[in-house]
Amino acid sequence: MKINILKIVFLNLFFLTSLFANFEQDIEKLKTNSLKDKQEIVKQLAQNYGDDDRTNLLLTKMEEGELYYLETTGEFVILEKKEGNTYYSKSLLTGKELEAQDKKIFEKVKTNNKLRSIINSKLAEMNLFSKKDEKRLASSKNILKNLDKDSQELITKALAKETNGDIKEVLTEANTILQAKYSTNTEEQLLAVVQLGDYLSNQTMIALKEIINNENNQPELIKAAKSSLGSVETIRSYYAVVEKAFFGLSLGSVLLLAAIGLAITFGVMKVINMAHGEMMMIGAYTTYTLQQVMPNLMEYSILIAIPCAFIVSGIVGIIIERLVIRYLYGRPLETLLATFGISLILQQLVRTIYSPLNQEVKTPSWMSGAWEINSALSLTYNRLYIIIFAVLVFIGILLVLNKTSLGLKVRAVTQNREMAQAMGIKTSFIDAMTFGIGSGIAGIAGVALSQLTNVGPNLGQAYIVDSFMVVVFGGVGNLWGTLIGAITLGEINKFIEPVAGAVLAKVLILVFIILFIQKRPRGLFPQKGRDAQD
């Protein structure tokens, strides 16, 4: 029994070793100067090692003109970058980064248009018949985007073998488009045109428009194409509204994160904090700094940045409150001027430390890409996560204010500062903690913003006015009002922007807020308590 197991293990190891050796030996043939021979070699590699990731990588880099081999060792390498006469590369077979070397020892695996066409065809065929579903799906989508008459045979062959429903749907759409455009059977062509009314991709719309604009087509076919195109456009218009609503919700989530801290500080201390945007900027730069300090933890950098940004921005907020704000309570205009000066100081400090140029914060792979619901609607993961994150932060703040001793004291100070002080509550401590929490939440908003835009010294200035509008619209100091105000303004902005433009949309929203305040000066949800009546 033991002998049989050892024999099986030995045979498997021998098979894998020989496979690797054969692949390594076969790609050596690519060093030939004959482009005609390379065409046959590419076909053989695709046939013999079609489901091998190394083949996919080799052919992809060969098509892109980035496949080389070293004259000194003969090793195949992938060129990563050039700096003058110095080339940086990595091994094709092992993926190991190689030392920078002079370009003279690099020999390019040359191609021409015909060879690149063959490579592209073989890559599509390899991926379309891969054992991995994700490869086949990506390949089928690529074929749909770059559809031509020559793809018909490959698509028909793939459809006969495909079992995955999602992949089959993409291939069926591609096949239907080809039938609608090139079929010589009139009935089959007409049926295909009618069936295209059930698909939503850009390729379907392009194909239908081509059929409509082709004067040689029969009137019946053109009529059917117009009907199908109208059906597709109607359905896509519905999904366009959903997409706008999603973008409005994501903008509203950012406004909520930006305004919620302002609502707390403004509601408790009656301080007009013009440096609130700079707290967001500090949170964004905290995220950038963490990525520079921990480049190997890029996937977790955003998660680590959330508590770090809260602490850093919160500490800065407490320092501002203790050194400046505490002496200006009851004088809102002076707090406005003082915090405006602080905002300028913080901006200049960041310019001195990080430079005035915008910095890019990298997005982790799990936040990249989009959730593709169908051909007409896809939701980007970064915005989706920001919406979820904003909801969690809002729930967390509600729990802190309603379920903790600190929250009870904050609400007491908000409603009646003098009475709270008479009951033994240290209002100065509550002020400092509230300002710190509000600034910390702004820092968290900066982490979210770093995933949507570049980080720069003026990052917060773009959101400070919007934050004040949200707070005033929703009702000063009311968290539910802030939530509704943020989502409402976010949605209004995204639906007006495509029609009126970004600048005019802001102006219209500002006019709307002014008119609204004329009717309801205390916002949607007025603050309750004696202080609110002052």
XYZ file of C-alpha atoms in Angstrom:
534
model
C 0.000 0.000 0.000
C 2.787 2.399 1.006
C 4.669 1.530 -2.160
C 1.622 2.394 -4.321
C 1.156 5.776 -2.587
C 4.837 6.623 -3.022
C 4.585 5.565 -6.647
C 1.586 7.862 -7.260
C 3.345 10.801 -5.573
C 6.491 10.164 -7.586
C 4.544 9.988 -10.855
C 2.715 13.254 -10.073
C 5.966 15.016 -9.266
C 7.528 13.635 -12.429
C 4.547 14.801 -14.486
C 4.664 18.356 -13.053
C 8.436 18.550 -13.499
C 8.261 17.348 -17.091
C 5.380 19.746 -17.829
C 7.392 22.684 -16.522
C 10.448 21.515 -18.431
C 8.461 21.065 -21.653
C 6.956 24.541 -21.356
C 10.372 26.016 -20.692
C 11.841 24.178 -23.670
C 8.962 25.078 -26.008
C 9.094 28.807 -25.340
C 12.799 28.750 -26.220
C 11.642 28.435 -29.830
C 10.310 32.015 -29.639
C 13.901 33.260 -29.872
C 13.822 32.618 -33.617
C 13.909 35.625 -35.937
C 11.305 34.106 -38.282
C 7.924 35.734 -37.665
C 6.254 32.969 -39.683
C 7.726 30.314 -37.376
C 6.576 32.302 -34.354
C 2.994 32.123 -35.626
C 3.107 28.305 -35.511
C 4.886 28.331 -32.135
C 2.180 30.563 -30.642
C -0.527 28.200 -31.927
C 1.283 25.191 -30.429
C 1.748 26.919 -27.062
C -1.945 27.823 -26.953
C -2.911 24.247 -27.849
C -0.545 22.470 -25.438
C -0.609 24.861 -22.471
C -3.857 26.765 -22.999
C -5.030 26.469 -19.402
C -1.658 27.468 -17.933
C -1.445 30.966 -16.432
C 2.151 31.250 -17.639
C 1.022 30.890 -21.260
C -1.559 33.608 -20.791
C 1.039 35.925 -19.275
C 3.621 35.147 -21.956
C 1.254 35.797 -24.878
C -0.210 38.917 -23.260
C 3.224 40.479 -22.715
C 4.366 39.369 -26.145
C 1.377 41.125 -27.733
C 2.080 44.267 -25.650
C 5.750 44.241 -26.734
C 7.058 43.726 -23.193
C 8.497 40.202 -23.554
C 12.320 40.009 -23.693
C 15.074 37.495 -23.012
C 18.549 38.119 -21.606
C 21.484 37.492 -23.937
C 23.677 36.545 -20.958
C 21.451 33.819 -19.441
C 18.731 33.278 -22.042
C 16.064 33.802 -19.371
C 12.706 35.189 -20.505
C 11.794 38.383 -18.670
C 8.991 40.930 -18.587
C 10.032 44.550 -18.941
C 8.513 46.715 -16.181
C 10.075 50.139 -16.763
C 12.905 52.000 -18.490
C 15.168 54.714 -17.125
C 17.469 55.827 -19.905
C 19.680 52.879 -20.780
C 18.676 50.981 -17.651
C 15.895 48.367 -17.821
C 13.953 46.968 -14.871
C 12.441 43.529 -15.342
C 11.161 40.375 -13.643
C 11.420 36.704 -14.538
C 8.566 35.306 -16.638
C 8.688 31.856 -15.032
C 9.268 32.754 -11.381
C 7.944 36.323 -11.167
C 11.080 37.322 -9.259
C 12.197 40.950 -9.526
C 15.608 41.153 -11.223
C 18.347 43.695 -10.721
C 18.383 46.723 -13.013
C 20.574 46.001 -16.041
C 21.841 47.715 -19.176
C 19.457 47.586 -22.132
C 22.184 46.064 -24.363
C 21.693 42.597 -22.862
C 17.920 42.654 -23.485
C 16.670 41.057 -26.692
C 13.028 41.737 -27.571
C 10.708 38.976 -28.787
C 9.590 40.806 -31.911
C 6.085 40.707 -33.383
C 4.148 42.226 -36.266
C 0.476 42.999 -36.866
C -0.362 39.538 -38.190
C 1.358 37.803 -35.282
C -0.371 40.108 -32.770
C -3.700 39.284 -34.415
C -3.012 35.549 -33.993
C -1.933 36.059 -30.382
C -5.088 38.042 -29.641
C -7.226 35.339 -31.239
C -5.490 32.550 -29.312
C -5.751 34.456 -26.013
C -9.486 34.848 -26.547
C -9.825 31.156 -27.409
C -7.706 30.028 -24.438
C -9.643 32.119 -21.955
C -13.008 31.248 -23.490
C -12.374 27.529 -22.923
C -10.561 27.875 -19.608
C -11.593 25.730 -16.636
C -11.940 28.899 -14.531
C -15.332 30.626 -14.689
C -13.916 34.109 -14.093
C -11.555 33.757 -17.060
C -14.319 32.576 -19.369
C -16.627 35.398 -18.240
C -13.938 38.056 -18.777
C -13.108 36.580 -22.194
C -16.756 36.473 -23.287
C -17.240 40.108 -22.268
C -14.085 41.059 -24.164
C -15.368 39.260 -27.280
C -18.703 41.099 -26.961
C -16.916 44.465 -26.767
C -14.668 43.688 -29.771
C -17.159 41.744 -31.847
C -16.473 40.940 -35.499
C -17.790 38.498 -38.070
C -14.833 36.137 -37.609
C -15.884 35.504 -33.978
C -19.031 33.606 -35.041
C -17.445 30.159 -35.200
C -15.644 30.581 -31.861
C -18.810 31.799 -30.109
C -20.909 28.932 -31.503
C -18.318 26.419 -30.346
C -18.162 27.989 -26.873
C -21.962 28.117 -26.542
C -22.193 24.393 -27.228
C -19.874 23.620 -24.286
C -20.774 26.406 -21.813
C -22.787 25.524 -18.701
C -22.430 28.728 -16.647
C -25.611 30.842 -16.992
C -23.925 34.267 -16.782
C -21.303 33.391 -19.396
C -23.894 31.794 -21.634
C -26.003 34.965 -21.550
C -23.066 37.128 -22.705
C -22.179 34.688 -25.481
C -25.835 34.440 -26.554
C -26.037 38.230 -26.821
C -22.865 38.286 -28.933
C -24.229 35.506 -31.149
C -27.580 37.308 -31.532
C -25.836 40.536 -32.587
C -23.854 38.665 -35.258
C -27.008 36.989 -36.543
C -28.842 40.330 -36.645
C -26.027 41.955 -38.626
C -24.737 39.193 -40.901
C -27.300 36.395 -41.228
C -28.339 35.652 -44.824
C -31.601 34.082 -43.654
C -34.187 36.891 -43.532
C -36.401 35.211 -40.927
C -33.439 34.377 -38.696
C -32.122 37.945 -39.006
C -35.518 39.455 -38.151
C -35.901 37.159 -35.138
C -32.421 38.134 -33.918
C -33.245 41.845 -34.204
C -36.421 41.341 -32.146
C -34.467 39.363 -29.530
C -31.936 42.189 -29.181
C -34.681 44.217 -27.484
C -34.056 42.067 -24.386
C -30.383 43.075 -24.085
C -29.007 46.317 -22.638
C -25.337 46.561 -23.598
C -23.792 49.355 -25.656
C -22.858 46.791 -28.289
C -26.536 45.900 -28.784
C -27.467 49.575 -29.179
C -24.639 50.139 -31.691
C -25.698 47.076 -33.701
C -29.349 48.186 -33.808
C -28.377 51.713 -34.910
C -26.191 50.277 -37.679
C -29.137 48.192 -38.918
C -31.453 51.249 -38.818
C -28.959 53.455 -40.688
C -28.252 50.849 -43.369
C -30.419 51.882 -46.346
C -29.984 48.475 -47.984
C -31.928 46.712 -45.216
C -35.579 45.836 -45.705
C -38.177 48.223 -44.177
C -39.526 45.418 -41.986
C -36.061 44.821 -40.527
C -35.482 48.536 -39.901
C -38.900 48.825 -38.227
C -38.105 45.875 -35.921
C -34.694 47.401 -35.103
C -36.313 50.738 -34.176
C -38.790 48.938 -31.917
C -35.999 46.961 -30.200
C -33.850 50.090 -29.834
C -36.763 51.966 -28.233
C -37.269 49.106 -25.776
C -33.558 49.059 -24.863
C -33.400 52.844 -24.403
C -36.501 52.840 -22.178
C -35.105 50.170 -19.870
C -31.692 51.850 -19.790
C -33.323 55.169 -18.827
C -34.822 53.481 -15.754
C -31.443 52.119 -14.752
C -29.877 55.555 -15.387
C -32.213 56.976 -12.726
C -31.161 54.213 -10.332
C -27.489 54.966 -11.046
C -27.994 58.688 -10.404
C -29.783 57.862 -7.162
C -26.827 55.689 -6.147
C -24.324 58.473 -6.881
C -26.561 60.915 -4.999
C -26.657 58.525 -2.059
C -22.864 58.207 -2.069
C -22.471 62.010 -2.177
C -25.035 62.285 0.605
C -23.031 59.777 2.661
C -19.888 61.895 2.280
C -21.863 65.028 3.236
C -23.259 63.148 6.241
C -19.775 62.191 7.433
C -18.592 65.759 6.853
C -21.579 67.425 8.538
C -22.317 65.115 11.461
C -19.323 66.327 13.480
C -20.224 69.928 12.654
C -23.803 69.317 13.779
C -22.574 68.094 17.164
C -20.131 70.958 17.821
C -22.459 73.627 16.446
C -25.382 72.228 18.419
C -23.564 71.961 21.759
C -21.226 74.956 21.728
C -22.779 77.326 19.154
C -19.347 77.585 17.529
C -19.076 78.367 13.815
C -16.050 76.195 13.075
C -14.543 77.209 9.732
C -11.616 74.829 10.367
C -13.909 71.793 10.222
C -12.883 71.124 6.612
C -9.238 71.033 7.693
C -10.092 68.218 10.130
C -11.231 66.247 7.072
C -7.982 67.175 5.345
C -5.986 65.896 8.342
C -7.886 62.594 8.214
C -7.118 62.228 4.512
C -3.427 62.984 5.032
C -3.339 60.489 7.910
C -4.478 57.830 5.421
C -1.816 58.908 2.915
C 0.906 58.880 5.599
C -0.038 55.373 6.765
C 0.266 54.060 3.207
C 3.734 55.596 2.917
C 4.841 54.186 6.276
C 3.294 50.722 5.732
C 3.511 49.990 1.981
C 3.239 46.228 2.601
C -0.123 46.600 4.357
C -1.884 48.415 1.520
C -4.921 46.113 1.678
C -5.500 46.967 5.347
C -4.364 50.600 5.288
C -7.901 52.037 5.054
C -9.104 49.962 8.007
C -6.104 51.038 10.083
C -6.540 54.661 8.987
C -10.098 54.942 10.350
C -9.208 54.861 14.083
C -5.906 56.676 13.457
C -7.640 59.530 11.588
C -10.259 59.795 14.339
C -7.584 60.049 17.043
C -5.305 62.482 15.166
C -8.128 64.802 14.069
C -9.775 64.518 17.491
C -6.566 65.526 19.304
C -6.091 68.491 16.953
C -9.707 69.493 17.615
C -9.254 69.310 21.396
C -6.070 71.415 21.178
C -7.920 74.062 19.122
C -10.791 74.099 21.631
C -8.507 74.380 24.674
C -6.214 77.040 23.185
C -8.674 79.212 21.249
C -12.370 78.318 21.253
C -12.846 78.190 25.045
C -12.188 81.930 25.275
C -14.752 82.816 22.595
C -17.961 81.095 23.736
C -20.997 83.276 23.232
C -19.288 85.226 20.427
C -20.075 83.264 17.244
C -18.690 85.850 14.798
C -15.354 85.905 16.596
C -15.204 82.097 16.565
C -15.845 82.251 12.830
C -12.874 84.592 12.287
C -10.621 82.681 14.685
C -11.345 79.255 13.144
C -10.956 80.709 9.634
C -7.462 81.835 10.632
C -6.758 78.376 12.094
C -7.856 76.769 8.826
C -5.328 78.880 6.893
C -2.578 77.941 9.366
C -3.374 74.219 9.036
C -3.411 74.421 5.242
C -0.023 76.138 5.187
C 1.359 73.617 7.686
C 0.322 70.757 5.397
C 1.858 72.518 2.381
C 5.126 72.836 4.295
C 5.190 69.185 5.374
C 3.743 67.426 2.314
C 4.146 70.051 -0.466
C 1.267 71.941 -2.127
C 0.796 69.192 -4.729
C -2.068 66.717 -4.520
C -1.191 63.249 -3.244
C -2.760 60.007 -4.412
C -4.109 57.537 -1.867
C -4.188 54.032 -3.318
C -7.418 52.063 -3.193
C -7.213 48.496 -1.789
C -8.169 45.741 -4.232
C -11.300 44.864 -2.232
C -12.582 48.430 -2.790
C -11.659 48.537 -6.475
C -13.872 47.667 -9.397
C -17.641 47.600 -9.578
C -20.582 45.338 -8.875
C -22.033 44.802 -12.341
C -25.760 44.159 -11.939
C -26.358 44.167 -15.692
C -25.000 45.806 -18.851
C -26.735 49.098 -18.020
C -26.048 49.336 -14.274
C -22.898 48.876 -12.224
C -22.197 50.149 -8.699
C -18.600 51.004 -7.792
C -17.377 49.224 -4.693
C -15.626 52.257 -3.174
C -18.850 54.299 -3.123
C -20.848 51.301 -1.916
C -18.486 50.812 1.024
C -18.618 54.533 1.843
C -22.436 54.383 2.026
C -22.279 51.397 4.385
C -19.530 53.072 6.421
C -21.528 56.317 6.762
C -24.542 54.370 8.051
C -22.367 52.552 10.616
C -20.814 55.834 11.818
C -24.269 57.416 12.128
C -25.581 54.466 14.163
C -22.438 54.578 16.333
C -22.895 58.286 17.104
C -26.584 57.735 17.916
C -25.667 54.959 20.354
C -22.974 57.096 22.010
C -25.330 60.062 22.469
C -28.336 58.018 23.611
C -26.836 55.079 25.498
C -23.742 56.421 27.297
C -23.064 58.749 30.229
C -21.056 61.069 27.961
C -23.947 61.242 25.510
C -26.396 62.079 28.305
C -24.165 64.939 29.456
C -23.728 66.213 25.900
C -27.498 66.280 25.420
C -27.931 68.033 28.760
C -25.428 70.753 27.809
C -27.070 71.081 24.389
C -30.530 71.656 25.860
C -29.602 73.880 28.813
C -25.961 74.697 29.530
C -26.575 76.668 32.766
C -28.810 73.990 34.285
C -26.359 71.255 33.335
C -23.543 73.212 34.990
C -25.702 73.689 38.123
C -26.253 69.902 38.245
C -22.493 69.356 38.494
C -21.680 68.564 34.869
C -18.250 69.873 33.886
C -19.289 71.782 30.807
C -15.712 72.693 29.885
C -14.797 68.990 29.768
C -17.921 68.219 27.736
C -17.063 71.052 25.337
C -13.552 69.708 24.784
C -14.747 66.119 24.324
C -17.563 67.183 21.999
C -15.207 69.264 19.862
C -12.774 66.351 19.796
C -15.470 63.848 18.768
C -16.795 66.219 16.085
C -13.280 66.755 14.714
C -12.571 63.010 14.873
C -15.651 62.231 12.795
C -14.502 64.845 10.277
C -11.177 62.998 10.142
C -13.057 59.775 9.338
C -14.842 61.660 6.547
C -11.385 62.527 5.206
C -10.525 58.804 5.039
C -13.641 58.240 2.922
C -12.858 61.227 0.687
C -9.343 59.926 0.057
C -10.938 57.044 -1.874
C -12.916 59.378 -4.128
C -10.461 62.166 -4.901
C -6.815 63.175 -4.572
C -5.625 64.458 -1.219
C -4.541 68.104 -1.150
C -4.273 71.099 1.219
C -7.593 72.491 -0.064
C -9.520 69.221 0.274
C -11.760 70.427 3.116
C -12.640 73.749 1.508
C -14.772 71.996 -1.091
C -17.042 70.540 1.596
C -17.214 73.109 4.407
C -19.990 75.175 2.778
C -21.963 72.033 1.904
C -21.568 70.815 5.490
C -23.024 74.042 6.892
C -25.902 73.859 4.405
C -26.687 70.302 5.540
C -26.647 71.306 9.217
C -28.852 74.374 8.682
C -31.249 72.509 6.387
C -31.637 69.517 8.712
C -31.817 71.505 11.950
C -28.875 72.574 14.105
C -27.794 69.846 16.517
C -30.277 67.223 15.250
C -28.607 64.075 13.937
C -31.680 62.749 12.144
C -32.074 66.121 10.490
C -28.434 65.985 9.429
C -28.989 62.528 7.901
C -32.071 63.567 5.940
C -30.489 66.893 4.944
C -27.296 65.213 3.667
C -29.121 62.574 1.605
C -31.608 65.142 0.228
C -28.917 67.601 -0.879
C -26.786 64.783 -2.296
C -29.647 63.463 -4.413
C -30.755 66.923 -5.579
C -27.185 67.777 -6.590
C -26.692 64.596 -8.650
C -30.008 64.935 -10.483
C -29.517 68.654 -11.263
C -25.803 68.433 -12.180
C -26.188 66.623 -15.562
C -28.745 69.196 -16.687
C -27.427 72.465 -15.235
C -23.716 71.728 -14.729
C -21.719 71.406 -11.505
C -21.413 75.137 -10.713
C -25.028 76.060 -11.472
C -26.210 73.022 -9.491
C -24.414 74.382 -6.401
C -25.973 77.803 -6.947
C -29.472 76.361 -7.297
C -29.059 74.315 -4.108
C -27.871 77.432 -2.253
C -30.912 79.380 -3.501
C -33.124 76.482 -2.400
C -31.605 76.531 1.108
C -32.067 80.315 1.382
C -35.719 80.085 0.370
C -36.254 77.144 2.705
C -34.754 79.023 5.684
C -37.153 81.890 5.012
C -40.030 79.509 5.741
C -38.369 77.328 8.394
C -35.511 79.246 10.054
C -34.715 76.362 12.438
C -34.511 73.687 9.720
C -36.454 70.476 9.183
C -36.091 69.314 12.788
C -35.734 72.272 15.185
C -33.624 71.758 18.295
C -35.549 71.429 21.573
C -34.628 72.948 24.945
C -34.224 76.366 26.472
C -30.964 77.100 24.658
C -32.712 76.529 21.359
C -35.080 79.392 22.094
C -32.308 81.897 22.720
